[in-house]
């Protein structure tokens, strides 16, 4: 394998980046390719193999062959390899950041570089956890020794989206491999280049077949992976709609499944929190600097009625000061939407808000039809006020920078509206009153509630959703143990008759 393959520009043509199967960089059996675009400029940047069922099968067979050796490798030795990968990734953070910014449209300073930095840290964190794959002993009495082992499941099939591609890819790679599984990971068709770069670095250290990374479309490559008879575990991050398809495939063969799906998360601001730092936190929680293409986005803003207008004034000033533009420009705060389909979807929601007589546009609106921003898929941060919690704008995951602001008077009412959603991934509560904050945090139906902060996930905290936001947890030791190992119980009778 050549480490320069990723960066070598093919003379006169787009560079071509191959998949990783069985330790080798390969094309699709069919020879077909897909084009990856820079959505900030709408220009092609690379071609990738258009993987399909026969490629999935090759990758799964390779992972299957690698499993006995990898699963029997002493866990801390597996961990040591992950730590060496972390170090090698640290040396390539800048290259990874640029790759991700270019293919996703995420701004390099606010998003792509922090994500690339976190990827190396994910390998470091899980590398250190390999010694923690501990079982338990069960006190059944002196006549018996009963203990559990945490065993890997086998070949894991993982499918990831494009919104934080290398972070999500790294989470599947590290947790699956640390626990002794082998992995076939399908990257998202819109953002495979960063994931392939991480795979290239991994392959310098891992035995062939332990990690395989496929590229291709959802139905053509993701479908056959979900349905492959040898795959023993499915881990998916993406839309709730596709999550249901993955769960059906898992049901056919009774394989365990983890799903990290969408969200429509509430941010509840109390009357005592009409302050600048809260506005900053709401902007961070809404993930405006990732074009709000985040499952964790706090996209329903419940403002106490007494501070409604005053808070929105502050929010307008701060959000409209953010700079939209070229993702690779260090001065840019907000980049572009991932592709034309998502761009049209976001514009559709904005258009609907503009046409409703009972919705008030606070700021934003449809993207400009000309000028530099019209060259890419740039959506403008937009806020609608006086919305009702039962509108489509307030119920559906927009996955774009469109925030709805809804007033409330009683805490109970705010909690009722916050929970009136089929999603339950994240939530944000803003108040100086610790009692109100914790009462509300406990009453909210979601997997992660932040009080007085709007940050991203931290390593070590189990992350995942309630309701249709998903099943299972990732990001932590417990998440790895629950999602990527199976418990075996061994019970030994100590009262066997003595011989001789
Ligand atoms: P998606 O769920 O269709 O794609 C995610 C991954 O699943 C990609 O790798 C894709 O190739 C694969 N996939 C798609 N169809 C598949 C199938 N039938 N079988 C197996 N794999 C399949 O997400 P998409 O279309 O990119 O975005 C649509 C919406 O999904 C967004 O507007 C957003 O609401 C939501 N979404 C949520 C994400 C999250 O982090 N929870 C991430 C991305 C999208
Ligand atoms: Mg889709």
Short mmCIF file of C-alpha atoms and ligand atoms in Angstrom, two decimals:
data_model
loop_
_atom_site.label_atom_id
_atom_site.label_comp_id
_atom_site.label_asym_id
_atom_site.label_seq_id
_atom_site.Cartn_x
_atom_site.Cartn_y
_atom_site.Cartn_z
CA UNK A 1 0.00 0.00 0.00
CA UNK A 2 1.29 3.43 -0.85
CA UNK A 3 0.86 6.14 1.74
CA UNK A 4 0.99 8.76 -0.95
CA UNK A 5 -2.00 7.40 -2.81
CA UNK A 6 -4.38 9.77 -1.03
CA UNK A 7 -2.57 12.93 -1.94
CA UNK A 8 -1.17 12.16 -5.37
CA UNK A 9 -3.03 14.25 -7.94
CA UNK A 10 -3.67 12.16 -11.05
CA UNK A 11 -2.29 14.26 -13.87
CA UNK A 12 -4.96 15.79 -16.02
CA UNK A 13 -7.77 13.96 -14.23
CA UNK A 14 -9.44 13.79 -10.85
CA UNK A 15 -7.56 11.86 -8.24
CA UNK A 16 -8.96 8.43 -7.62
CA UNK A 17 -9.10 7.03 -4.08
CA UNK A 18 -9.60 3.29 -3.57
CA UNK A 19 -11.43 1.25 -0.94
CA UNK A 20 -9.66 -0.89 1.65
CA UNK A 21 -10.36 -4.63 1.52
CA UNK A 22 -8.14 -7.27 3.09
CA UNK A 23 -5.27 -4.87 3.56
CA UNK A 24 -5.25 -3.78 -0.08
CA UNK A 25 -6.47 -0.66 -1.87
CA UNK A 26 -8.94 -1.89 -4.43
CA UNK A 27 -11.53 -0.78 -6.96
CA UNK A 28 -15.06 -2.13 -7.26
CA UNK A 29 -15.30 -5.49 -9.04
CA UNK A 30 -17.56 -3.75 -11.56
CA UNK A 31 -14.93 -1.07 -12.18
CA UNK A 32 -17.60 1.61 -11.73
CA UNK A 33 -16.87 4.85 -9.91
CA UNK A 34 -18.72 7.68 -8.16
CA UNK A 35 -17.63 11.32 -8.08
CA UNK A 36 -17.12 13.21 -4.82
CA UNK A 37 -17.93 16.91 -4.95
CA UNK A 38 -16.77 19.97 -3.01
CA UNK A 39 -20.19 21.35 -2.07
CA UNK A 40 -18.79 24.80 -1.29
CA UNK A 41 -17.79 25.22 -4.94
CA UNK A 42 -19.88 22.54 -6.64
CA UNK A 43 -16.76 21.13 -8.26
CA UNK A 44 -15.70 17.47 -8.46
CA UNK A 45 -12.67 16.62 -6.32
CA UNK A 46 -12.16 12.86 -6.61
CA UNK A 47 -13.57 9.59 -7.81
CA UNK A 48 -14.17 6.56 -5.59
CA UNK A 49 -15.21 2.98 -6.32
CA UNK A 50 -18.93 2.35 -6.60
CA UNK A 51 -18.98 -0.73 -4.37
CA UNK A 52 -21.78 -3.30 -4.62
CA UNK A 53 -22.77 -6.73 -3.33
CA UNK A 54 -19.69 -8.57 -4.67
CA UNK A 55 -17.36 -6.04 -3.02
CA UNK A 56 -19.28 -6.29 0.25
CA UNK A 57 -18.87 -10.05 0.10
CA UNK A 58 -15.11 -9.80 -0.47
CA UNK A 59 -14.77 -7.44 2.48
CA UNK A 60 -16.93 -9.54 4.80
CA UNK A 61 -15.03 -12.72 3.87
CA UNK A 62 -11.73 -10.94 4.58
CA UNK A 63 -13.01 -9.73 7.97
CA UNK A 64 -14.25 -13.25 8.70
CA UNK A 65 -10.82 -14.74 7.95
CA UNK A 66 -9.11 -12.10 10.12
CA UNK A 67 -11.43 -12.61 13.09
CA UNK A 68 -9.85 -15.68 14.80
CA UNK A 69 -6.41 -14.06 14.92
CA UNK A 70 -7.62 -10.63 15.96
CA UNK A 71 -10.07 -11.81 18.59
CA UNK A 72 -7.35 -13.94 20.21
CA UNK A 73 -4.80 -11.14 20.20
CA UNK A 74 -4.18 -10.10 23.81
CA UNK A 75 -6.52 -7.12 24.34
CA UNK A 76 -3.82 -4.73 25.49
CA UNK A 77 -1.84 -5.58 22.36
CA UNK A 78 -4.88 -4.54 20.31
CA UNK A 79 -4.99 -1.39 22.41
CA UNK A 80 -1.31 -0.73 21.76
CA UNK A 81 -1.97 -0.79 18.01
CA UNK A 82 -4.82 1.71 18.43
CA UNK A 83 -2.45 3.96 20.39
CA UNK A 84 0.15 3.79 17.61
CA UNK A 85 -2.57 4.68 15.10
CA UNK A 86 -3.51 7.66 17.31
CA UNK A 87 0.05 8.89 17.11
CA UNK A 88 0.24 8.44 13.34
CA UNK A 89 -3.07 10.27 12.94
CA UNK A 90 -1.83 13.16 15.05
CA UNK A 91 0.87 13.75 12.46
CA UNK A 92 -1.77 13.99 9.72
CA UNK A 93 -4.46 16.10 11.41
CA UNK A 94 -4.04 19.01 9.02
CA UNK A 95 -4.31 16.81 5.93
CA UNK A 96 -7.37 15.11 7.42
CA UNK A 97 -8.96 18.46 8.33
CA UNK A 98 -8.53 19.80 4.79
CA UNK A 99 -9.89 16.62 3.25
CA UNK A 100 -12.99 16.72 5.45
CA UNK A 101 -13.55 20.46 4.88
CA UNK A 102 -13.28 19.98 1.14
CA UNK A 103 -15.63 17.02 0.83
CA UNK A 104 -18.25 18.02 3.43
CA UNK A 105 -18.28 21.80 3.09
CA UNK A 106 -17.71 22.07 6.86
CA UNK A 107 -15.61 25.11 7.77
CA UNK A 108 -12.03 24.14 8.55
CA UNK A 109 -11.50 26.35 11.61
CA UNK A 110 -14.79 25.86 13.42
CA UNK A 111 -15.54 22.27 12.42
CA UNK A 112 -13.19 20.15 10.29
CA UNK A 113 -9.97 20.74 12.28
CA UNK A 114 -11.59 20.10 15.69
CA UNK A 115 -13.17 16.95 14.24
CA UNK A 116 -9.84 15.70 12.84
CA UNK A 117 -8.16 16.40 16.19
CA UNK A 118 -10.87 14.47 18.03
CA UNK A 119 -10.37 11.47 15.73
CA UNK A 120 -6.81 10.97 16.96
CA UNK A 121 -8.07 11.34 20.53
CA UNK A 122 -10.76 8.68 19.96
CA UNK A 123 -8.06 6.18 18.99
CA UNK A 124 -6.06 7.19 22.06
CA UNK A 125 -9.06 6.81 24.37
CA UNK A 126 -10.10 3.37 23.11
CA UNK A 127 -6.48 2.23 22.93
CA UNK A 128 -6.34 2.75 26.68
CA UNK A 129 -9.59 0.87 27.29
CA UNK A 130 -8.48 -2.49 25.93
CA UNK A 131 -7.55 -3.73 29.40
CA UNK A 132 -11.05 -2.98 30.69
CA UNK A 133 -12.86 -5.80 28.85
CA UNK A 134 -13.50 -7.41 32.22
CA UNK A 135 -16.05 -10.01 33.20
CA UNK A 136 -17.63 -10.65 36.59
CA UNK A 137 -17.78 -13.47 39.07
CA UNK A 138 -21.17 -14.45 40.44
CA UNK A 139 -21.35 -15.54 44.10
CA UNK A 140 -23.47 -18.70 43.74
CA UNK A 141 -21.81 -20.41 46.74
CA UNK A 142 -18.57 -22.13 47.65
CA UNK A 143 -19.36 -25.19 45.54
CA UNK A 144 -19.39 -23.31 42.29
CA UNK A 145 -17.30 -20.86 40.26
CA UNK A 146 -19.47 -18.80 37.95
CA UNK A 147 -17.93 -16.07 35.85
CA UNK A 148 -18.59 -14.06 32.72
CA UNK A 149 -16.39 -13.26 29.78
CA UNK A 150 -16.80 -10.31 27.42
CA UNK A 151 -16.37 -11.86 24.00
CA UNK A 152 -16.40 -10.11 20.63
CA UNK A 153 -19.30 -10.80 18.30
CA UNK A 154 -17.44 -11.46 15.04
CA UNK A 155 -17.67 -9.39 11.87
CA UNK A 156 -19.33 -6.04 12.55
CA UNK A 157 -21.06 -4.22 9.69
CA UNK A 158 -21.15 -0.45 10.21
CA UNK A 159 -22.71 2.27 8.08
CA UNK A 160 -22.04 5.97 8.67
CA UNK A 161 -23.35 9.30 7.36
CA UNK A 162 -21.49 12.33 6.01
CA UNK A 163 -22.13 15.01 8.64
CA UNK A 164 -19.18 14.20 10.94
CA UNK A 165 -17.68 11.43 8.82
CA UNK A 166 -14.27 10.85 10.38
CA UNK A 167 -15.51 11.22 13.95
CA UNK A 168 -18.31 8.71 13.38
CA UNK A 169 -16.04 6.40 11.40
CA UNK A 170 -13.41 6.48 14.15
CA UNK A 171 -16.00 5.68 16.82
CA UNK A 172 -17.10 2.52 14.99
CA UNK A 173 -13.52 1.48 14.17
CA UNK A 174 -12.13 1.90 17.67
CA UNK A 175 -14.98 0.40 19.68
CA UNK A 176 -15.44 -2.59 17.35
CA UNK A 177 -11.71 -3.35 17.05
CA UNK A 178 -10.78 -2.72 20.67
CA UNK A 179 -13.35 -5.32 21.73
CA UNK A 180 -11.83 -7.89 19.35
CA UNK A 181 -14.29 -7.75 16.46
CA UNK A 182 -13.29 -7.23 12.86
CA UNK A 183 -15.06 -4.55 10.86
CA UNK A 184 -16.54 -3.76 7.49
CA UNK A 185 -17.40 -0.06 7.44
CA UNK A 186 -19.36 1.60 4.66
CA UNK A 187 -18.54 5.28 4.32
CA UNK A 188 -21.14 7.79 3.16
CA UNK A 189 -21.08 8.41 -0.59
CA UNK A 190 -20.83 12.17 -0.03
CA UNK A 191 -17.88 12.09 2.39
CA UNK A 192 -15.67 9.01 1.98
CA UNK A 193 -12.25 10.63 1.52
CA UNK A 194 -11.44 11.47 5.13
CA UNK A 195 -12.59 8.02 6.26
CA UNK A 196 -10.38 6.38 3.62
CA UNK A 197 -7.45 8.49 4.83
CA UNK A 198 -8.02 7.28 8.40
CA UNK A 199 -8.26 3.71 7.06
CA UNK A 200 -4.98 4.17 5.19
CA UNK A 201 -3.24 5.19 8.43
CA UNK A 202 -4.84 2.28 10.33
CA UNK A 203 -3.68 -0.19 7.70
CA UNK A 204 -0.04 0.61 8.41
CA UNK A 205 -0.54 -1.05 11.80
CA UNK A 206 -3.37 -3.60 11.52
CA UNK A 207 -3.29 -7.14 10.12
CA UNK A 208 -5.07 -7.42 6.74
CA UNK A 209 -8.85 -7.85 6.93
CA UNK A 210 -9.25 -6.53 10.49
CA UNK A 211 -10.54 -3.21 9.10
CA UNK A 212 -12.20 -2.94 5.69
CA UNK A 213 -13.69 0.29 4.37
CA UNK A 214 -16.15 0.27 1.48
CA UNK A 215 -17.44 3.11 -0.63
CA UNK A 216 -20.70 3.13 -2.54
CA UNK A 217 -24.35 4.04 -2.43
CA UNK A 218 -26.74 3.15 0.38
CA UNK A 219 -28.90 0.62 -1.38
CA UNK A 220 -26.09 -0.85 -3.50
CA UNK A 221 -23.39 -1.25 -0.85
CA UNK A 222 -25.08 -0.56 2.52
CA UNK A 223 -28.02 -2.88 1.81
CA UNK A 224 -25.91 -5.98 1.02
CA UNK A 225 -23.74 -5.28 4.08
CA UNK A 226 -26.79 -5.12 6.36
CA UNK A 227 -28.09 -8.35 4.83
CA UNK A 228 -24.85 -10.33 4.69
CA UNK A 229 -25.28 -13.68 6.51
CA UNK A 230 -21.77 -13.63 8.05
CA UNK A 231 -22.16 -10.17 9.65
CA UNK A 232 -22.86 -10.67 13.37
CA UNK A 233 -23.62 -7.13 14.46
CA UNK A 234 -24.92 -3.98 12.77
CA UNK A 235 -24.04 -0.47 13.88
CA UNK A 236 -25.69 2.40 12.00
CA UNK A 237 -25.67 6.18 12.26
CA UNK A 238 -27.94 8.16 9.95
CA UNK A 239 -31.59 8.84 9.23
CA UNK A 240 -34.43 7.25 11.19
CA UNK A 241 -35.87 6.07 7.88
CA UNK A 242 -32.78 4.03 6.95
CA UNK A 243 -32.39 2.98 10.61
CA UNK A 244 -35.68 1.11 10.27
CA UNK A 245 -34.37 -0.70 7.16
CA UNK A 246 -31.24 -1.72 9.07
CA UNK A 247 -33.30 -2.95 12.01
CA UNK A 248 -35.49 -5.05 9.69
CA UNK A 249 -32.35 -6.61 8.17
CA UNK A 250 -31.09 -7.35 11.69
CA UNK A 251 -34.43 -8.94 12.60
CA UNK A 252 -34.14 -11.38 9.69
CA UNK A 253 -31.03 -12.96 11.20
CA UNK A 254 -31.49 -11.96 14.88
CA UNK A 255 -28.26 -9.95 15.01
CA UNK A 256 -27.84 -7.16 17.55
CA UNK A 257 -28.13 -3.64 16.20
CA UNK A 258 -27.11 -0.18 17.44
CA UNK A 259 -28.82 2.80 15.87
CA UNK A 260 -27.89 6.45 16.30
CA UNK A 261 -30.58 8.34 14.42
CA UNK A 262 -32.06 11.78 14.07
CA UNK A 263 -33.20 14.41 16.51
CA UNK A 264 -35.30 17.53 16.99
CA UNK A 265 -33.83 18.55 20.28
CA UNK A 266 -35.31 21.23 22.57
CA UNK A 267 -33.41 24.11 24.14
CA UNK A 268 -35.38 25.54 27.08
CA UNK A 269 -34.42 29.03 28.24
CA UNK A 270 -35.78 30.33 31.56
CA UNK A 271 -36.65 33.95 32.26
CA UNK A 272 -33.44 34.44 34.32
CA UNK A 273 -31.21 33.42 31.38
CA UNK A 274 -31.63 36.31 28.95
CA UNK A 275 -27.85 36.78 28.83
CA UNK A 276 -25.09 36.87 26.22
CA UNK A 277 -23.36 33.67 27.31
CA UNK A 278 -26.67 31.82 26.98
CA UNK A 279 -27.14 33.17 23.47
CA UNK A 280 -23.63 31.91 22.61
CA UNK A 281 -24.55 28.53 24.06
CA UNK A 282 -27.81 28.34 22.10
CA UNK A 283 -25.89 29.12 18.89
CA UNK A 284 -23.34 26.42 19.73
CA UNK A 285 -26.10 23.94 20.63
CA UNK A 286 -27.88 24.65 17.35
CA UNK A 287 -24.59 23.82 15.59
CA UNK A 288 -24.98 26.81 13.25
CA UNK A 289 -21.25 26.49 12.43
CA UNK A 290 -21.91 23.02 11.04
CA UNK A 291 -24.86 24.34 9.04
CA UNK A 292 -26.89 22.58 11.78
CA UNK A 293 -26.26 19.25 10.05
CA UNK A 294 -26.07 17.56 13.40
CA UNK A 295 -28.31 15.00 15.04
CA UNK A 296 -27.67 16.81 18.36
CA UNK A 297 -28.76 20.25 17.12
CA UNK A 298 -30.97 22.13 19.59
CA UNK A 299 -33.36 23.15 16.83
CA UNK A 300 -36.47 23.94 18.88
CA UNK A 301 -35.88 26.99 21.04
CA UNK A 302 -38.38 27.29 23.90
CA UNK A 303 -38.05 30.82 25.29
CA UNK A 304 -39.87 32.03 28.38
CA UNK A 305 -42.46 34.55 27.17
CA UNK A 306 -41.06 37.39 29.34
CA UNK A 307 -37.71 37.32 27.52
CA UNK A 308 -38.91 36.19 24.08
CA UNK A 309 -38.22 39.33 22.05
CA UNK A 310 -35.20 40.47 24.01
CA UNK A 311 -33.48 37.07 23.64
CA UNK A 312 -34.25 36.93 19.91
CA UNK A 313 -32.72 40.42 19.48
CA UNK A 314 -29.47 39.18 21.01
CA UNK A 315 -29.60 35.97 18.96
CA UNK A 316 -30.08 37.99 15.77
CA UNK A 317 -27.06 40.21 16.46
CA UNK A 318 -24.74 37.33 17.27
CA UNK A 319 -25.84 34.88 14.57
CA UNK A 320 -25.90 37.37 11.71
CA UNK A 321 -22.31 38.32 12.63
CA UNK A 322 -21.12 34.81 11.74
CA UNK A 323 -19.29 34.63 8.43
CA UNK A 324 -20.62 32.30 5.75
CA UNK A 325 -18.18 31.27 3.06
CA UNK A 326 -15.48 29.02 1.61
CA UNK A 327 -14.98 26.08 4.00
CA UNK A 328 -11.21 26.18 3.45
CA UNK A 329 -10.93 29.86 4.41
CA UNK A 330 -9.71 30.26 8.00
CA UNK A 331 -11.97 33.30 8.46
CA UNK A 332 -15.13 31.30 7.68
CA UNK A 333 -17.46 30.39 10.54
CA UNK A 334 -20.16 28.58 8.53
CA UNK A 335 -19.58 26.43 5.45
CA UNK A 336 -21.94 24.85 2.97
CA UNK A 337 -24.66 22.19 3.00
CA UNK A 338 -23.43 18.75 1.93
CA UNK A 339 -25.20 18.31 -1.42
CA UNK A 340 -27.94 19.52 -3.69
CA UNK A 341 -30.59 17.16 -2.31
CA UNK A 342 -30.08 18.36 1.27
CA UNK A 343 -29.80 21.98 0.10
CA UNK A 344 -33.18 21.76 -1.65
CA UNK A 345 -34.70 20.07 1.37
CA UNK A 346 -33.52 22.88 3.68
CA UNK A 347 -34.71 25.56 1.23
CA UNK A 348 -38.10 23.82 1.11
CA UNK A 349 -38.55 24.26 4.86
CA UNK A 350 -37.48 27.92 4.71
CA UNK A 351 -39.90 28.51 1.85
CA UNK A 352 -42.71 26.94 3.83
CA UNK A 353 -41.98 29.22 6.80
CA UNK A 354 -41.92 32.28 4.56
CA UNK A 355 -45.30 31.38 3.11
CA UNK A 356 -47.04 30.84 6.45
CA UNK A 357 -48.87 34.01 7.42
CA UNK A 358 -48.70 33.06 11.11
CA UNK A 359 -44.90 32.60 11.16
CA UNK A 360 -42.61 35.55 11.77
CA UNK A 361 -39.21 35.54 10.11
CA UNK A 362 -36.74 36.87 12.70
CA UNK A 363 -33.72 36.71 10.38
CA UNK A 364 -32.36 34.67 7.49
CA UNK A 365 -34.45 33.41 4.59
CA UNK A 366 -33.72 31.83 1.24
CA UNK A 367 -30.12 31.76 -0.05
CA UNK A 368 -28.98 34.51 -2.43
CA UNK A 369 -29.56 33.78 -6.13
CA UNK A 370 -26.32 35.47 -7.21
CA UNK A 371 -22.96 36.55 -5.79
CA UNK A 372 -20.20 34.27 -4.44
CA UNK A 373 -22.49 32.31 -2.10
CA UNK A 374 -24.67 31.18 -4.99
CA UNK A 375 -21.68 29.17 -6.29
CA UNK A 376 -22.04 26.63 -3.47
CA UNK A 377 -24.81 25.06 -1.39
CA UNK A 378 -24.85 27.84 1.20
CA UNK A 379 -27.91 28.08 3.44
CA UNK A 380 -28.37 31.16 5.61
CA UNK A 381 -29.05 30.75 9.34
CA UNK A 382 -32.77 31.37 9.72
CA UNK A 383 -35.08 31.78 12.71
CA UNK A 384 -38.87 31.67 12.68
CA UNK A 385 -40.75 32.98 15.72
CA UNK A 386 -44.30 32.57 16.96
CA UNK A 387 -44.22 29.05 15.59
CA UNK A 388 -46.37 26.36 17.04
CA UNK A 389 -44.90 23.07 18.24
CA UNK A 390 -47.20 21.12 15.90
CA UNK A 391 -45.96 22.60 12.65
CA UNK A 392 -43.86 20.52 10.28
CA UNK A 393 -41.04 23.06 10.86
CA UNK A 394 -41.12 22.25 14.56
CA UNK A 395 -41.59 18.49 14.25
CA UNK A 396 -39.34 17.26 11.43
CA UNK A 397 -35.57 17.05 11.44
CA UNK A 398 -34.55 19.77 8.96
CA UNK A 399 -30.80 19.07 9.18
CA UNK A 400 -30.08 22.63 8.18
CA UNK A 401 -29.75 26.04 9.88
CA UNK A 402 -33.44 26.64 10.51
CA UNK A 403 -34.40 27.27 14.13
CA UNK A 404 -37.95 27.66 15.45
CA UNK A 405 -38.61 29.80 18.53
CA UNK A 406 -41.63 28.94 20.67
CA UNK A 407 -42.76 30.88 23.78
CA UNK A 408 -43.74 29.28 27.10
CA UNK A 409 -45.10 30.43 30.45
CA UNK A 410 -45.15 27.47 32.87
CA UNK A 411 -42.32 25.00 33.32
CA UNK A 412 -44.74 22.11 32.93
CA UNK A 413 -45.86 23.45 29.61
CA UNK A 414 -42.28 23.80 28.37
CA UNK A 415 -41.51 20.22 29.37
CA UNK A 416 -44.70 18.93 27.75
CA UNK A 417 -43.85 20.64 24.44
CA UNK A 418 -40.20 19.53 24.65
CA UNK A 419 -41.32 15.91 25.03
CA UNK A 420 -44.01 16.14 22.35
CA UNK A 421 -41.72 14.70 19.67
CA UNK A 422 -41.02 11.22 18.32
CA UNK A 423 -37.31 12.02 18.74
CA UNK A 424 -35.34 12.07 22.00
CA UNK A 425 -31.63 12.51 21.36
CA UNK A 426 -30.44 15.66 23.13
CA UNK A 427 -31.75 18.64 25.11
CA UNK A 428 -30.45 21.89 26.58
CA UNK A 429 -31.69 23.70 29.70
CA UNK A 430 -30.61 27.26 30.48
CA UNK A 431 -31.18 28.80 33.93
CA UNK A 432 -29.34 29.94 37.08
CA UNK A 433 -31.90 28.05 39.21
CA UNK A 434 -30.34 24.66 39.85
CA UNK A 435 -33.67 23.20 41.06
CA UNK A 436 -35.52 24.15 37.89
CA UNK A 437 -32.60 22.97 35.76
CA UNK A 438 -32.42 19.51 37.29
CA UNK A 439 -36.20 19.05 37.56
CA UNK A 440 -36.43 19.77 33.87
CA UNK A 441 -33.36 17.69 32.96
CA UNK A 442 -34.92 14.70 34.70
CA UNK A 443 -38.34 15.18 33.10
CA UNK A 444 -37.05 15.43 29.53
CA UNK A 445 -37.25 12.28 27.43
CA UNK A 446 -33.86 12.24 25.78
CA UNK A 447 -30.53 10.47 26.03
CA UNK A 448 -28.43 13.56 26.74
CA UNK A 449 -29.41 16.76 28.57
CA UNK A 450 -26.91 19.61 28.91
CA UNK A 451 -27.45 22.25 31.57
CA UNK A 452 -25.99 25.66 30.80
CA UNK A 453 -23.76 24.46 27.98
CA UNK A 454 -24.17 23.60 24.31
CA UNK A 455 -21.11 21.48 23.66
CA UNK A 456 -20.41 18.37 21.59
CA UNK A 457 -20.07 14.84 22.92
CA UNK A 458 -17.07 14.03 25.12
CA UNK A 459 -15.22 10.75 25.15
CA UNK A 460 -16.37 8.65 28.07
CA UNK A 461 -19.97 9.77 28.08
CA UNK A 462 -22.49 7.24 26.78
CA UNK A 463 -24.25 8.86 23.86
CA UNK A 464 -27.49 7.73 22.23
CA UNK A 465 -31.18 8.35 21.92
CA UNK A 466 -34.56 7.76 23.49
CA UNK A 467 -37.63 7.01 21.36
CA UNK A 468 -37.03 7.06 17.57
CA UNK A 469 -33.60 8.65 18.03
CA UNK A 470 -32.07 5.24 18.43
CA UNK A 471 -31.02 2.18 20.35
CA UNK A 472 -27.74 1.60 22.16
CA UNK A 473 -24.93 3.89 23.28
CA UNK A 474 -21.51 4.80 21.93
CA UNK A 475 -18.60 7.07 22.91
CA UNK A 476 -17.81 5.26 26.18
CA UNK A 477 -16.40 2.14 27.81
CA UNK A 478 -19.93 1.05 28.72
CA UNK A 479 -21.06 1.75 25.16
CA UNK A 480 -18.29 -0.45 23.80
CA UNK A 481 -19.06 -3.25 26.25
CA UNK A 482 -22.81 -3.15 25.59
CA UNK A 483 -22.68 -2.61 21.83
CA UNK A 484 -19.59 -4.52 20.71
CA UNK A 485 -19.25 -7.51 23.05
CA UNK A 486 -21.45 -10.39 24.12
CA UNK A 487 -21.43 -11.88 27.61
CA UNK A 488 -20.66 -15.52 28.07
CA UNK A 489 -21.28 -17.17 31.41
CA UNK A 490 -19.12 -20.11 32.48
CA UNK A 491 -20.34 -22.06 35.51
CA UNK A 492 -18.01 -24.64 37.05
CA UNK A 493 -19.06 -27.20 39.63
CA UNK A 494 -16.33 -27.33 42.27
CA UNK A 495 -17.84 -30.35 44.04
CA UNK A 496 -16.77 -33.04 41.59
CA UNK A 497 -15.71 -36.27 43.33
CA UNK A 498 -12.01 -36.57 44.10
CA UNK A 499 -10.11 -39.05 41.96
CA UNK A 500 -7.70 -41.54 43.54
P1 LIG B 1 -29.10 8.29 5.14
O1 LIG B 1 -29.58 7.73 6.42
O2 LIG B 1 -29.81 7.91 3.89
O3 LIG B 1 -27.55 7.87 4.93
C1 LIG B 1 -26.70 7.45 5.97
C2 LIG B 1 -25.86 6.26 5.51
O4 LIG B 1 -26.74 5.17 5.22
C3 LIG B 1 -25.07 6.48 4.21
O5 LIG B 1 -23.83 5.79 4.29
C4 LIG B 1 -25.95 5.84 3.16
O6 LIG B 1 -25.23 5.39 2.04
C5 LIG B 1 -26.52 4.66 3.92
N1 LIG B 1 -27.79 4.15 3.37
C6 LIG B 1 -28.77 4.85 2.76
N2 LIG B 1 -29.77 4.04 2.39
C7 LIG B 1 -29.42 2.79 2.79
C8 LIG B 1 -30.04 1.50 2.69
N3 LIG B 1 -31.23 1.34 2.09
N4 LIG B 1 -29.40 0.43 3.21
C9 LIG B 1 -28.20 0.57 3.80
N5 LIG B 1 -27.56 1.76 3.92
C10 LIG B 1 -28.16 2.85 3.42
O7 LIG B 1 -29.02 9.87 5.28
P2 LIG B 1 -29.04 10.97 4.11
O8 LIG B 1 -29.88 10.52 2.96
O9 LIG B 1 -27.64 11.31 3.79
O10 LIG B 1 -29.74 12.19 4.86
C11 LIG B 1 -31.15 12.24 4.98
C12 LIG B 1 -31.57 12.76 6.32
O11 LIG B 1 -31.13 11.86 7.33
C13 LIG B 1 -31.00 14.10 6.76
O12 LIG B 1 -31.74 15.16 6.25
C14 LIG B 1 -31.09 14.01 8.24
O13 LIG B 1 -32.38 14.35 8.66
C15 LIG B 1 -30.86 12.55 8.53
N6 LIG B 1 -29.46 12.27 8.94
C16 LIG B 1 -29.18 12.07 10.26
C17 LIG B 1 -27.88 11.86 10.66
C18 LIG B 1 -27.51 11.65 12.08
O14 LIG B 1 -26.38 11.88 12.47
N7 LIG B 1 -28.38 11.16 12.92
C19 LIG B 1 -26.76 11.87 9.72
C20 LIG B 1 -27.17 12.03 8.34
C21 LIG B 1 -28.47 12.23 8.00
MG1 LIG B 2 -30.87 8.73 2.14
#
